[in-house]
Amino acid sequence: MTAKNVLFLCTHNSARSILSEAILNAKGGDRYKAYSAGSAPKTAPNPDGLALLRERGHPTDALTSKSWDVFAEPGAPVL
């Protein structure tokens, strides 16, 4: 079974979409691969959101705020 790619979107890609990405990646196993992006991303994820994820045992090192434009570039995951 091939994992389904999921893209969570919010304006700043700093909290809600980042949390969703991390949680689905943790809970989705090999069924889902989650990503997140925003229309006007901040420079970094919200520190309180990252702290909450860490507190609940989720890895946060790879989480970044990014534009949804990166998912239209060559080589981007098929969503």
JSON list of C-alpha atoms in Angstrom, two decimals:
[
{"chain": "A", "resi": 1, "resn": "MET", "atom": "CA", "xyz": [0.00, 0.00, 0.00]},
{"chain": "A", "resi": 2, "resn": "THR", "atom": "CA", "xyz": [1.35, 3.41, -0.97]},
{"chain": "A", "resi": 3, "resn": "ALA", "atom": "CA", "xyz": [1.11, 6.17, 1.63]},
{"chain": "A", "resi": 4, "resn": "LYS", "atom": "CA", "xyz": [-1.29, 8.99, 0.82]},
{"chain": "A", "resi": 5, "resn": "ASN", "atom": "CA", "xyz": [0.26, 12.45, 0.91]},
{"chain": "A", "resi": 6, "resn": "VAL", "atom": "CA", "xyz": [-1.72, 15.07, 2.86]},
{"chain": "A", "resi": 7, "resn": "LEU", "atom": "CA", "xyz": [-1.08, 18.82, 2.83]},
{"chain": "A", "resi": 8, "resn": "PHE", "atom": "CA", "xyz": [-2.39, 20.92, 5.73]},
{"chain": "A", "resi": 9, "resn": "LEU", "atom": "CA", "xyz": [-2.77, 24.60, 4.89]},
{"chain": "A", "resi": 10, "resn": "CYS", "atom": "CA", "xyz": [-3.17, 27.70, 7.02]},
{"chain": "A", "resi": 11, "resn": "THR", "atom": "CA", "xyz": [-2.20, 31.30, 6.49]},
{"chain": "A", "resi": 12, "resn": "HIS", "atom": "CA", "xyz": [1.07, 31.48, 8.44]},
{"chain": "A", "resi": 13, "resn": "ASN", "atom": "CA", "xyz": [2.05, 27.80, 8.67]},
{"chain": "A", "resi": 14, "resn": "SER", "atom": "CA", "xyz": [3.22, 28.38, 12.21]},
{"chain": "A", "resi": 15, "resn": "ALA", "atom": "CA", "xyz": [0.83, 26.52, 14.51]},
{"chain": "A", "resi": 16, "resn": "ARG", "atom": "CA", "xyz": [-2.34, 24.65, 13.42]},
{"chain": "A", "resi": 17, "resn": "SER", "atom": "CA", "xyz": [-0.98, 23.20, 10.20]},
{"chain": "A", "resi": 18, "resn": "ILE", "atom": "CA", "xyz": [2.37, 22.38, 11.83]},
{"chain": "A", "resi": 19, "resn": "LEU", "atom": "CA", "xyz": [0.59, 20.56, 14.68]},
{"chain": "A", "resi": 20, "resn": "SER", "atom": "CA", "xyz": [-1.55, 18.66, 12.17]},
{"chain": "A", "resi": 21, "resn": "GLU", "atom": "CA", "xyz": [1.50, 17.64, 10.13]},
{"chain": "A", "resi": 22, "resn": "ALA", "atom": "CA", "xyz": [3.34, 16.31, 13.17]},
{"chain": "A", "resi": 23, "resn": "ILE", "atom": "CA", "xyz": [0.35, 14.47, 14.63]},
{"chain": "A", "resi": 24, "resn": "LEU", "atom": "CA", "xyz": [-0.70, 12.78, 11.37]},
{"chain": "A", "resi": 25, "resn": "ASN", "atom": "CA", "xyz": [2.88, 11.73, 10.70]},
{"chain": "A", "resi": 26, "resn": "ALA", "atom": "CA", "xyz": [3.00, 10.16, 14.16]},
{"chain": "A", "resi": 27, "resn": "LYS", "atom": "CA", "xyz": [-0.43, 8.52, 14.05]},
{"chain": "A", "resi": 28, "resn": "GLY", "atom": "CA", "xyz": [-0.71, 7.74, 10.34]},
{"chain": "A", "resi": 29, "resn": "GLY", "atom": "CA", "xyz": [1.98, 5.08, 10.30]},
{"chain": "A", "resi": 30, "resn": "ASP", "atom": "CA", "xyz": [2.75, 3.98, 6.77]},
{"chain": "A", "resi": 31, "resn": "ARG", "atom": "CA", "xyz": [-0.71, 5.01, 5.53]},
{"chain": "A", "resi": 32, "resn": "TYR", "atom": "CA", "xyz": [-0.09, 8.78, 5.42]},
{"chain": "A", "resi": 33, "resn": "LYS", "atom": "CA", "xyz": [2.74, 11.25, 4.88]},
{"chain": "A", "resi": 34, "resn": "ALA", "atom": "CA", "xyz": [1.75, 14.72, 6.07]},
{"chain": "A", "resi": 35, "resn": "TYR", "atom": "CA", "xyz": [3.09, 18.10, 5.03]},
{"chain": "A", "resi": 36, "resn": "SER", "atom": "CA", "xyz": [2.09, 21.65, 5.90]},
{"chain": "A", "resi": 37, "resn": "ALA", "atom": "CA", "xyz": [2.39, 25.05, 4.27]},
{"chain": "A", "resi": 38, "resn": "GLY", "atom": "CA", "xyz": [0.87, 28.52, 4.23]},
{"chain": "A", "resi": 39, "resn": "SER", "atom": "CA", "xyz": [-0.03, 31.39, 1.94]},
{"chain": "A", "resi": 40, "resn": "ALA", "atom": "CA", "xyz": [1.98, 33.91, 4.01]},
{"chain": "A", "resi": 41, "resn": "PRO", "atom": "CA", "xyz": [4.33, 31.78, 6.13]},
{"chain": "A", "resi": 42, "resn": "LYS", "atom": "CA", "xyz": [6.08, 33.08, 9.22]},
{"chain": "A", "resi": 43, "resn": "THR", "atom": "CA", "xyz": [9.84, 32.74, 9.54]},
{"chain": "A", "resi": 44, "resn": "ALA", "atom": "CA", "xyz": [9.51, 29.86, 12.04]},
{"chain": "A", "resi": 45, "resn": "PRO", "atom": "CA", "xyz": [6.89, 27.68, 13.70]},
{"chain": "A", "resi": 46, "resn": "ASN", "atom": "CA", "xyz": [5.21, 28.97, 16.85]},
{"chain": "A", "resi": 47, "resn": "PRO", "atom": "CA", "xyz": [7.44, 28.11, 19.85]},
{"chain": "A", "resi": 48, "resn": "ASP", "atom": "CA", "xyz": [4.43, 27.24, 22.02]},
{"chain": "A", "resi": 49, "resn": "GLY", "atom": "CA", "xyz": [3.19, 24.79, 19.39]},
{"chain": "A", "resi": 50, "resn": "LEU", "atom": "CA", "xyz": [6.61, 23.17, 19.15]},
{"chain": "A", "resi": 51, "resn": "ALA", "atom": "CA", "xyz": [6.81, 22.93, 22.95]},
{"chain": "A", "resi": 52, "resn": "LEU", "atom": "CA", "xyz": [3.40, 21.21, 23.04]},
{"chain": "A", "resi": 53, "resn": "LEU", "atom": "CA", "xyz": [4.48, 18.70, 20.41]},
{"chain": "A", "resi": 54, "resn": "ARG", "atom": "CA", "xyz": [7.73, 17.96, 22.26]},
{"chain": "A", "resi": 55, "resn": "GLU", "atom": "CA", "xyz": [5.81, 17.59, 25.53]},
{"chain": "A", "resi": 56, "resn": "ARG", "atom": "CA", "xyz": [3.67, 14.94, 23.85]},
{"chain": "A", "resi": 57, "resn": "GLY", "atom": "CA", "xyz": [6.68, 13.11, 22.42]},
{"chain": "A", "resi": 58, "resn": "HIS", "atom": "CA", "xyz": [6.55, 14.30, 18.80]},
{"chain": "A", "resi": 59, "resn": "PRO", "atom": "CA", "xyz": [9.78, 15.09, 16.95]},
{"chain": "A", "resi": 60, "resn": "THR", "atom": "CA", "xyz": [10.03, 18.75, 15.91]},
{"chain": "A", "resi": 61, "resn": "ASP", "atom": "CA", "xyz": [13.47, 19.12, 14.35]},
{"chain": "A", "resi": 62, "resn": "ALA", "atom": "CA", "xyz": [12.24, 18.89, 10.75]},
{"chain": "A", "resi": 63, "resn": "LEU", "atom": "CA", "xyz": [9.23, 21.20, 11.17]},
{"chain": "A", "resi": 64, "resn": "THR", "atom": "CA", "xyz": [9.49, 24.51, 9.34]},
{"chain": "A", "resi": 65, "resn": "SER", "atom": "CA", "xyz": [7.14, 27.25, 8.20]},
{"chain": "A", "resi": 66, "resn": "LYS", "atom": "CA", "xyz": [7.04, 27.24, 4.42]},
{"chain": "A", "resi": 67, "resn": "SER", "atom": "CA", "xyz": [5.08, 28.63, 1.52]},
{"chain": "A", "resi": 68, "resn": "TRP", "atom": "CA", "xyz": [2.62, 26.48, -0.34]},
{"chain": "A", "resi": 69, "resn": "ASP", "atom": "CA", "xyz": [4.60, 27.43, -3.45]},
{"chain": "A", "resi": 70, "resn": "VAL", "atom": "CA", "xyz": [7.20, 24.76, -2.58]},
{"chain": "A", "resi": 71, "resn": "PHE", "atom": "CA", "xyz": [4.60, 22.10, -3.38]},
{"chain": "A", "resi": 72, "resn": "ALA", "atom": "CA", "xyz": [4.28, 23.41, -6.95]},
{"chain": "A", "resi": 73, "resn": "GLU", "atom": "CA", "xyz": [8.02, 23.10, -7.64]},
{"chain": "A", "resi": 74, "resn": "PRO", "atom": "CA", "xyz": [9.56, 20.23, -9.63]},
{"chain": "A", "resi": 75, "resn": "GLY", "atom": "CA", "xyz": [10.22, 17.24, -7.39]},
{"chain": "A", "resi": 76, "resn": "ALA", "atom": "CA", "xyz": [7.57, 18.20, -4.84]},
{"chain": "A", "resi": 77, "resn": "PRO", "atom": "CA", "xyz": [5.45, 15.40, -3.38]},
{"chain": "A", "resi": 78, "resn": "VAL", "atom": "CA", "xyz": [2.35, 14.52, -5.38]},
{"chain": "A", "resi": 79, "resn": "LEU", "atom": "CA", "xyz": [-0.61, 15.53, -3.30]}
]
